[in-house]
Coordinates of C-alpha atoms in Angstrom, one line a residue:
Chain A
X84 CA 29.6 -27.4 20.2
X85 CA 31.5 -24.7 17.9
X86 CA 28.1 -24.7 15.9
X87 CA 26.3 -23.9 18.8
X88 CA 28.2 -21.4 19.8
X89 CA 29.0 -19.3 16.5
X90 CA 25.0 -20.0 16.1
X91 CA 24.7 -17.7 19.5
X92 CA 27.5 -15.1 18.7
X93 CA 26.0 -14.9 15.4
X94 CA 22.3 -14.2 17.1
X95 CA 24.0 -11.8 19.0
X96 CA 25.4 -10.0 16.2
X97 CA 21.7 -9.9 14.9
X98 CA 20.2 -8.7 17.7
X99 CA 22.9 -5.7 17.8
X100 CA 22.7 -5.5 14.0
X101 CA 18.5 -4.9 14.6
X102 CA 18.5 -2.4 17.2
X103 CA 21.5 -0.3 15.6
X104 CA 18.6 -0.1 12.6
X105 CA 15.9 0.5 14.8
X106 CA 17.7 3.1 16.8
X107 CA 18.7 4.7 13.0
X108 CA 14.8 4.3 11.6
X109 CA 13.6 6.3 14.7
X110 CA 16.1 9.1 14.9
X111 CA 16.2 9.6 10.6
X112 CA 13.6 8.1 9.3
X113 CA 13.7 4.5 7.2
X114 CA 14.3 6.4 3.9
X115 CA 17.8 7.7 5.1
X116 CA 18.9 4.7 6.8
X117 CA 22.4 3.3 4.9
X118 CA 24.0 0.0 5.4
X119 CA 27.4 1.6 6.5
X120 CA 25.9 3.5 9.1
X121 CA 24.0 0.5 11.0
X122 CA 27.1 -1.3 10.6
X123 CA 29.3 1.6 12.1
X124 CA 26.7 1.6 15.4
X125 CA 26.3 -1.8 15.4
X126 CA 30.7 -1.9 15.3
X127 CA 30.2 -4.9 12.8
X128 CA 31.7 -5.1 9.2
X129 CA 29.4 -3.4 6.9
X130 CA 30.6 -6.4 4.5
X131 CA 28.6 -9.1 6.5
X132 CA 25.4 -7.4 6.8
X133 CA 25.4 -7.2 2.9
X134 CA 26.2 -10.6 3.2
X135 CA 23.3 -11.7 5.0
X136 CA 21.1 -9.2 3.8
X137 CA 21.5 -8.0 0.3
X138 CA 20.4 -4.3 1.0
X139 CA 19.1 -2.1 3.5
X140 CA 15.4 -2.4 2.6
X141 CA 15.6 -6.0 3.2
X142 CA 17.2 -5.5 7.0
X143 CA 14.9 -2.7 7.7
X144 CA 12.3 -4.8 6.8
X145 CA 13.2 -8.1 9.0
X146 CA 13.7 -5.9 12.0
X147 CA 10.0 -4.2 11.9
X148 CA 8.3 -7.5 11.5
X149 CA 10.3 -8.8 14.0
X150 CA 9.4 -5.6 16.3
X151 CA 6.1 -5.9 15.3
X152 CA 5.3 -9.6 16.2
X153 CA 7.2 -8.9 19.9
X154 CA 5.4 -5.6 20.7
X155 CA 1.6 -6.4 19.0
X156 CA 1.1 -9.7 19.6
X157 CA -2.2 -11.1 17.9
X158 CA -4.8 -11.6 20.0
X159 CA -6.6 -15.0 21.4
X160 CA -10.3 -14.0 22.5
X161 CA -11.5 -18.3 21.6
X162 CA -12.9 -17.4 18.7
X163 CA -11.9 -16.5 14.9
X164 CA -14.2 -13.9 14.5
X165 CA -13.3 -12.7 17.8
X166 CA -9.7 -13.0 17.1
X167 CA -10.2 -11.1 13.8
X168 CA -12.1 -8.7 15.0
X169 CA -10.0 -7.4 17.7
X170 CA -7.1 -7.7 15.3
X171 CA -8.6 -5.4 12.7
X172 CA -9.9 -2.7 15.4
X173 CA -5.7 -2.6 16.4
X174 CA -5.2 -1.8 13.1
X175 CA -7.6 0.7 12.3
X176 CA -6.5 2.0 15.7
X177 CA -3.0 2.4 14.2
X178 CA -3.9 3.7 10.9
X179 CA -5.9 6.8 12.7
X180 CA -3.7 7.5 14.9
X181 CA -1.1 10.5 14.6
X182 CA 2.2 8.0 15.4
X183 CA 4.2 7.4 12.3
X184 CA 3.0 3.8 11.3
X185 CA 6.6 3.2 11.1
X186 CA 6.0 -0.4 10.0
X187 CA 3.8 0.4 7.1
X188 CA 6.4 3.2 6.0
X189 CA 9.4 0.4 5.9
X190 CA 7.3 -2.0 4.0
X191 CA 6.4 1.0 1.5
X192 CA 10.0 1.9 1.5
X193 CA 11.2 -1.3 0.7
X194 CA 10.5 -0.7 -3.2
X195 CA 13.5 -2.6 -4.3
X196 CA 13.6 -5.7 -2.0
X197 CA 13.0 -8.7 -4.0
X198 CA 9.5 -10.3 -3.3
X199 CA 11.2 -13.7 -1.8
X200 CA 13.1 -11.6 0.5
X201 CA 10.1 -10.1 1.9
X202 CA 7.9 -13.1 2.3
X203 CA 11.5 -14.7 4.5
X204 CA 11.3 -11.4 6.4
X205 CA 7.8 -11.3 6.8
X206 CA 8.0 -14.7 8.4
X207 CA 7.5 -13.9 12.4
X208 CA 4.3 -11.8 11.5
X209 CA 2.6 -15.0 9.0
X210 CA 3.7 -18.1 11.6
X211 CA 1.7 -15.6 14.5
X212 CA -1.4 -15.9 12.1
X213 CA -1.0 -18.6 11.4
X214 CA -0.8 -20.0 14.6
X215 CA -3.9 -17.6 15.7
X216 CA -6.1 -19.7 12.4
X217 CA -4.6 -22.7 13.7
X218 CA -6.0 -22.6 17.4
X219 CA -9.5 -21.8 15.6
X220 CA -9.1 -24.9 12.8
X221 CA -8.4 -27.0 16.3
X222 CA -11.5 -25.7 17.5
X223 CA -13.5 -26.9 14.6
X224 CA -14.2 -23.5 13.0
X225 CA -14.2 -23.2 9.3
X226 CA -11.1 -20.8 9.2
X227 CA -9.9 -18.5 6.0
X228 CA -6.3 -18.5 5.0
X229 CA -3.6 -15.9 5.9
X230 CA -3.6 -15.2 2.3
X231 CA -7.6 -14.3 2.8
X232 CA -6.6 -12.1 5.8
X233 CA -4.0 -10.4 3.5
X234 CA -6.4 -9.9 0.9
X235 CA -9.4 -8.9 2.4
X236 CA -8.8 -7.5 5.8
X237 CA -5.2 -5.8 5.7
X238 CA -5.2 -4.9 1.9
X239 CA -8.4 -2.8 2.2
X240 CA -7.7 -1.0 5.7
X241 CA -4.5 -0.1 4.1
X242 CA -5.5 1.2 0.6
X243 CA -8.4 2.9 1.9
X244 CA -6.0 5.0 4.5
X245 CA -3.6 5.4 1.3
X246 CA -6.2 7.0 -1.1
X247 CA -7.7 8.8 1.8
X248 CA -11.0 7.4 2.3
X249 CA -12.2 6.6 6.0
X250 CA -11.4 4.0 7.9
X251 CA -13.2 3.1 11.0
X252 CA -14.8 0.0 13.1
X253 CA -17.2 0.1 11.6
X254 CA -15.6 -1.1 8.3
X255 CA -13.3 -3.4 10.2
X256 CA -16.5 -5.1 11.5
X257 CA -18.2 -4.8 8.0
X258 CA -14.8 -7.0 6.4
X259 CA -14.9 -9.5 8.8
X260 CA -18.0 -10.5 8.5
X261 CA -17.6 -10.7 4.6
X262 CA -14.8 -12.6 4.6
X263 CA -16.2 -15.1 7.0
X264 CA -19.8 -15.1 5.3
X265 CA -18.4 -15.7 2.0
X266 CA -17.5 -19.1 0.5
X267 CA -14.2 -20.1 -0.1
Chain B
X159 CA -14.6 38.1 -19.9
X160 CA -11.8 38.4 -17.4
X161 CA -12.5 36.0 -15.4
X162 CA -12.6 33.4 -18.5
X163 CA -9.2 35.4 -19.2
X164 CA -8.3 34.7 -15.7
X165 CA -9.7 31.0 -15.9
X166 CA -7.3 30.2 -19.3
X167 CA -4.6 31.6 -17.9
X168 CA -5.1 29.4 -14.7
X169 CA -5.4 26.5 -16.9
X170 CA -2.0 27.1 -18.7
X171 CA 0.1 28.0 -15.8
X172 CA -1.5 24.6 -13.7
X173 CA -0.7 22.6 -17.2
X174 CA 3.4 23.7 -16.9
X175 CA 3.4 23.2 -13.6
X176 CA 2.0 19.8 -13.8
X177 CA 4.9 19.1 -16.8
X178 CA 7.2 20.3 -14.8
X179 CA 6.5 17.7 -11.8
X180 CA 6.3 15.4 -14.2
X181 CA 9.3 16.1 -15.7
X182 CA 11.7 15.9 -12.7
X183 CA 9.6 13.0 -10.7
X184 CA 11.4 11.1 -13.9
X185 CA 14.5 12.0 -13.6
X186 CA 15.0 12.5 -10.0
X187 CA 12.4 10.2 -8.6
X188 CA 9.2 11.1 -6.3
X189 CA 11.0 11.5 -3.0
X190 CA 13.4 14.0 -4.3
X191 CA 11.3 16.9 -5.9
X192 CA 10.7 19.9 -4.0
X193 CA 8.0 23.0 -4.8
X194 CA 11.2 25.1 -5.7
X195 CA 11.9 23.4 -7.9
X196 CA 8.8 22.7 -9.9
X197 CA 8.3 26.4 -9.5
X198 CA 11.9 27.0 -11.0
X199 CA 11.3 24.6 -13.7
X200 CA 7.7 25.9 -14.9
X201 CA 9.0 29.5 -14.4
X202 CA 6.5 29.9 -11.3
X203 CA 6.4 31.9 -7.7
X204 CA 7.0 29.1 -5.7
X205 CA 4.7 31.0 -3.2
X206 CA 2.0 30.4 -5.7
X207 CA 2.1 26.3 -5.7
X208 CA 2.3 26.7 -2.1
X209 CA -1.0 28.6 -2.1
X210 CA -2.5 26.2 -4.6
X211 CA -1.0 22.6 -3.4
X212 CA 0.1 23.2 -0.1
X213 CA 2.7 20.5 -0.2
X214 CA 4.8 18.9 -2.4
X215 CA 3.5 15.5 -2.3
X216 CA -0.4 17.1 -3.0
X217 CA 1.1 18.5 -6.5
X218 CA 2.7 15.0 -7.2
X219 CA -0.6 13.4 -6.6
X220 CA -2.3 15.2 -8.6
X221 CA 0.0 15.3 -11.4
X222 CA 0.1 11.0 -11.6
X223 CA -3.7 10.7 -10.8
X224 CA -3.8 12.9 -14.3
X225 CA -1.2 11.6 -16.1
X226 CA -3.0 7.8 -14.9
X227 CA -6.4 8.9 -16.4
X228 CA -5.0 10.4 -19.5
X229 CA -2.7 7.4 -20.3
X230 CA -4.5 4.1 -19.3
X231 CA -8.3 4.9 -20.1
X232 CA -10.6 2.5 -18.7
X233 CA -12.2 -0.4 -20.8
X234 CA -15.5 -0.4 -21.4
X235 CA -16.3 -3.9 -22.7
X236 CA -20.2 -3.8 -22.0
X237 CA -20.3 -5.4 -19.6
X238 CA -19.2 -4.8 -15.7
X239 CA -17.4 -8.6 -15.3
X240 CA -15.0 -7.8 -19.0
X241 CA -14.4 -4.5 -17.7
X242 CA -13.3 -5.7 -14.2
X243 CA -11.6 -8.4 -15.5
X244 CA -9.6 -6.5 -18.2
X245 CA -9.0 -3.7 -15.9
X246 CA -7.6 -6.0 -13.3
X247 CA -5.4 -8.0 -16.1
X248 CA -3.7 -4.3 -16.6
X249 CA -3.1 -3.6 -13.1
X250 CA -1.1 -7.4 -12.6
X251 CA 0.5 -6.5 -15.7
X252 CA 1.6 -3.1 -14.2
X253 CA 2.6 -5.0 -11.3
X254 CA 4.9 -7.3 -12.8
X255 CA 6.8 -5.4 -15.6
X256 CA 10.5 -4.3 -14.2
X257 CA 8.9 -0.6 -15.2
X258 CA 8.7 1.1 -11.9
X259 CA 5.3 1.5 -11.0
X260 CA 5.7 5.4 -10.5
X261 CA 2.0 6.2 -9.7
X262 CA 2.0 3.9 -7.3
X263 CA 5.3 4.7 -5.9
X264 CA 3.6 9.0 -5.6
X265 CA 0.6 7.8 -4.1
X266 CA 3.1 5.9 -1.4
X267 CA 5.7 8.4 -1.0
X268 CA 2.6 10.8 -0.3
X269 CA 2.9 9.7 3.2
X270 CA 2.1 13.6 5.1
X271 CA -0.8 14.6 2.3
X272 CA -4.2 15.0 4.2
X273 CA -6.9 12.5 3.4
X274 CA -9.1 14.9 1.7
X275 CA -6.2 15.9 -0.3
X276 CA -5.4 12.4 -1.4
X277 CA -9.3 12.8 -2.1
X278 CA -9.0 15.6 -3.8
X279 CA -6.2 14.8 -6.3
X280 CA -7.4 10.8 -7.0
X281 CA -10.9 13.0 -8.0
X282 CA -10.0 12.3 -11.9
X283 CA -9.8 8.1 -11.5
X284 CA -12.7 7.5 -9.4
X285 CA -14.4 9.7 -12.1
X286 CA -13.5 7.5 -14.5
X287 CA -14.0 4.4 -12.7
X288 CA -17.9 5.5 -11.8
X289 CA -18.4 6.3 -15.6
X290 CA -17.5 2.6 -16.1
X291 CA -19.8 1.7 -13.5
X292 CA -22.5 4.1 -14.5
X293 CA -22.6 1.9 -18.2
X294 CA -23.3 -1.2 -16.5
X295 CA -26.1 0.4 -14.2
X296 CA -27.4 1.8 -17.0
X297 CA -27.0 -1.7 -18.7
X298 CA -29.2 -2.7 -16.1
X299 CA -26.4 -4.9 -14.5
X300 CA -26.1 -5.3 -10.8
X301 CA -22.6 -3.2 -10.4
X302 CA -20.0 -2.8 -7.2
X303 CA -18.9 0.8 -5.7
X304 CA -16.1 2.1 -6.6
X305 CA -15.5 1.5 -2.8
X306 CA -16.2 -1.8 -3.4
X307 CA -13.4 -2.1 -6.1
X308 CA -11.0 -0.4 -4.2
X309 CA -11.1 -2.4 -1.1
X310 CA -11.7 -5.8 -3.2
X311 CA -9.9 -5.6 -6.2
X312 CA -7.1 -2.3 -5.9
X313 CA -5.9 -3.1 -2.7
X314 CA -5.7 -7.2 -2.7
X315 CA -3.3 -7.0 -5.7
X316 CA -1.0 -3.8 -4.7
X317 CA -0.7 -5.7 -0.8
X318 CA 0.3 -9.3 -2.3
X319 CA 2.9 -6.8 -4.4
X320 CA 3.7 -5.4 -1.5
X321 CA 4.4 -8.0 1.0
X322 CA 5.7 -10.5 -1.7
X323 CA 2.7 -13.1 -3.0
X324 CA 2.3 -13.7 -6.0
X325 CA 0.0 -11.6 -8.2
X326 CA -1.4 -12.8 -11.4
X327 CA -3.7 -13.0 -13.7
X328 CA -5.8 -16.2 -12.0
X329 CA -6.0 -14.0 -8.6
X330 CA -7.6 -11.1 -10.9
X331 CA -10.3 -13.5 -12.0
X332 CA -10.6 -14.9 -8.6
X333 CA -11.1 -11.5 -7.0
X334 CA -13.5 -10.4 -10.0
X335 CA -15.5 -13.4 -10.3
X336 CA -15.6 -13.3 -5.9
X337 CA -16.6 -10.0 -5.9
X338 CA -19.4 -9.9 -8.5
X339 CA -20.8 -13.2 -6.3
X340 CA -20.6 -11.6 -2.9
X341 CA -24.5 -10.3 -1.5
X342 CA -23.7 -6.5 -1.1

C-alpha cells in the first residue's frame, strides 16, 4: 500500500517537475533552463531532481519526448507504408514550418547527456514505433526496424534541414520507398 | 590593379576575422560569441561583419566548414567504396572521442542561419566531397551524390549520436556497403 502510494506522490512530483520545465523551455528557451529554477517553480528540492536526473539536459529531454508522444501521436492508416508515409509528411511539415521545432532544439541541446540516458528518455517516442511496426508485422508485412526508421527516414529529413538543403514530400515519399524496397 | 588591391586586402581582413572566431569559439564555446566581439578581437567595424555575414552563427559556419576542409582532407583511395569507407571510419572516430565535436556542435547551434546560408558556408566540403566523387566518375565507377552521402551516410551516424545508438565502425560498413548496392 505505502508503495503504491509514494509510487503516485512520486508521479505527481514528476508531472509538476515536467511542466515547471516545459513552462521554463517555452518562456526562455531550452539553453537557459537551470535545474534550480524548475525546481524553485516546481517548489520541489532542487536536490532530488539531480537525483533522478543527473542534469538538466537529461530532464529536458524526458519531458519533450514525453510531450511529443502525447501531442503527435503516430499514425495507424493499416498499412506500413501508409503509416510511414504519413509519419514522414508530419515531419517535413514540422521542419518547414516557422514554429521553433522545440523538440529537435532539446535533443541538439542535450550535448552532454550521456547516450544511455537518452535512449531511457527516448523511451515513450521508440515503444510508439514500435508498436506502429508491430501492428504491421501482425499484419504479415515485411517490416524495417525502428533503428532503420532512425537511419534512413529521420536522420536524413533532419540533416538535410541542418545543412540547408530542401526538404519536401517529395523526398519523404522518395525515402520510404527506398527503405522499404531495399533488402534488409 | 585596385580592385586586386582591394581583393587582397579583402582576403586578409576575412582571414583575421575568421581567426578571430575561431579563436574565441575555443575558449568560450559556439553559443557564446557575438559579432562584437570577433570584430573587437580581429580589430574590425563590427558593422562590416554585419554587412558581410549577417549573423553571428553565418560567420561561425563558415569559419568550421573551413577550418573542416583544411584540417581533415578527404581520402582518395581510388576507389569510391575505400574512400566512403575510410571517410566514414573518421566520422565514428570523430564521434566517439571525448573531443567535443565543435563543427558539429556550430552547424547545430546555427539554429536561425537561413538555408542558403548554411548553403553558402558548407560550399567548401561539398566541394571537396564532389572532387572525391568526380575521381571515381572519372574512374568509370558508378558513384552516389553528394546528396546521396549526406542523407545515407552523414546523417545516419550524427542521428544514432544524437539520440544515443551505438555508432561504429560495423554500421559505417553497413551504410557504405548498403548504399553502394541500392538501384539509384
Amino acid at each position: 500500500m505505502s508503495s503504491t502510494r509514494s509510487g503516485g506522490r512520486s508521479a505527481i512530483v514528476r508531472a509538476r517537475v515536467l511542466a515547471a520545465a516545459s513552462d521554463l523551455v517555452t518562456t526562455k528557451g531550452p539553453q537557459n533552463v537551470t535545474i534550480p529554477e524548475i525546481a524553485q517553480r516546481a517548489g520541489v528540492a532542487a536536490s532530488s531532481l539531480y537525483r533522478r536526473w543527473g542534469d538538466v539536459g537529461a530532464l529536458l529531454l524526458e519531458m519533450a519526448a514525453e510531450r511529443l508522444a502525447q501531442k503527435f501521436p503516430l499514425p495507424d492508416e493499416g498499412s506500413i507504408e501508409g503509416d510511414l508515409r504519413c509519419w514522414t509528411e508530419k515531419i517535413v511539415l514540422g521542419l518547414n514550418s516557422t514554429e521553433e521545432p522545440i523538440f529537435f532544439r532539446i535533443l541538439l541541446a542535450a550535448g552532454d547527456v550521456a547516450p544511455e540516458k537518452r535512449i531511457k528518455a527516448l523511451a515513450p517516442r521508440r515503444e510508439q514505433l514500435q508498436a506502429m511496426l508491430e501492428r504491421g508485422r501482425a499484419r504479415g508485412e515485411r517490416t524495417p526496424t525502428v533503428e532503420d526508421l532512425v537511419d534512413h527516414l529521420l536522420a536524413p529529413l533532419y540533416m538535410r534541414a541542418l545543412v540547408g538543403l530542401p526538404v519536401n514530400e517529395a523526398l519523404a515519399k522518395h525515402l520510404v520507398e527506398r527503405l522499404l524496397n531495399t533488402p534488409p
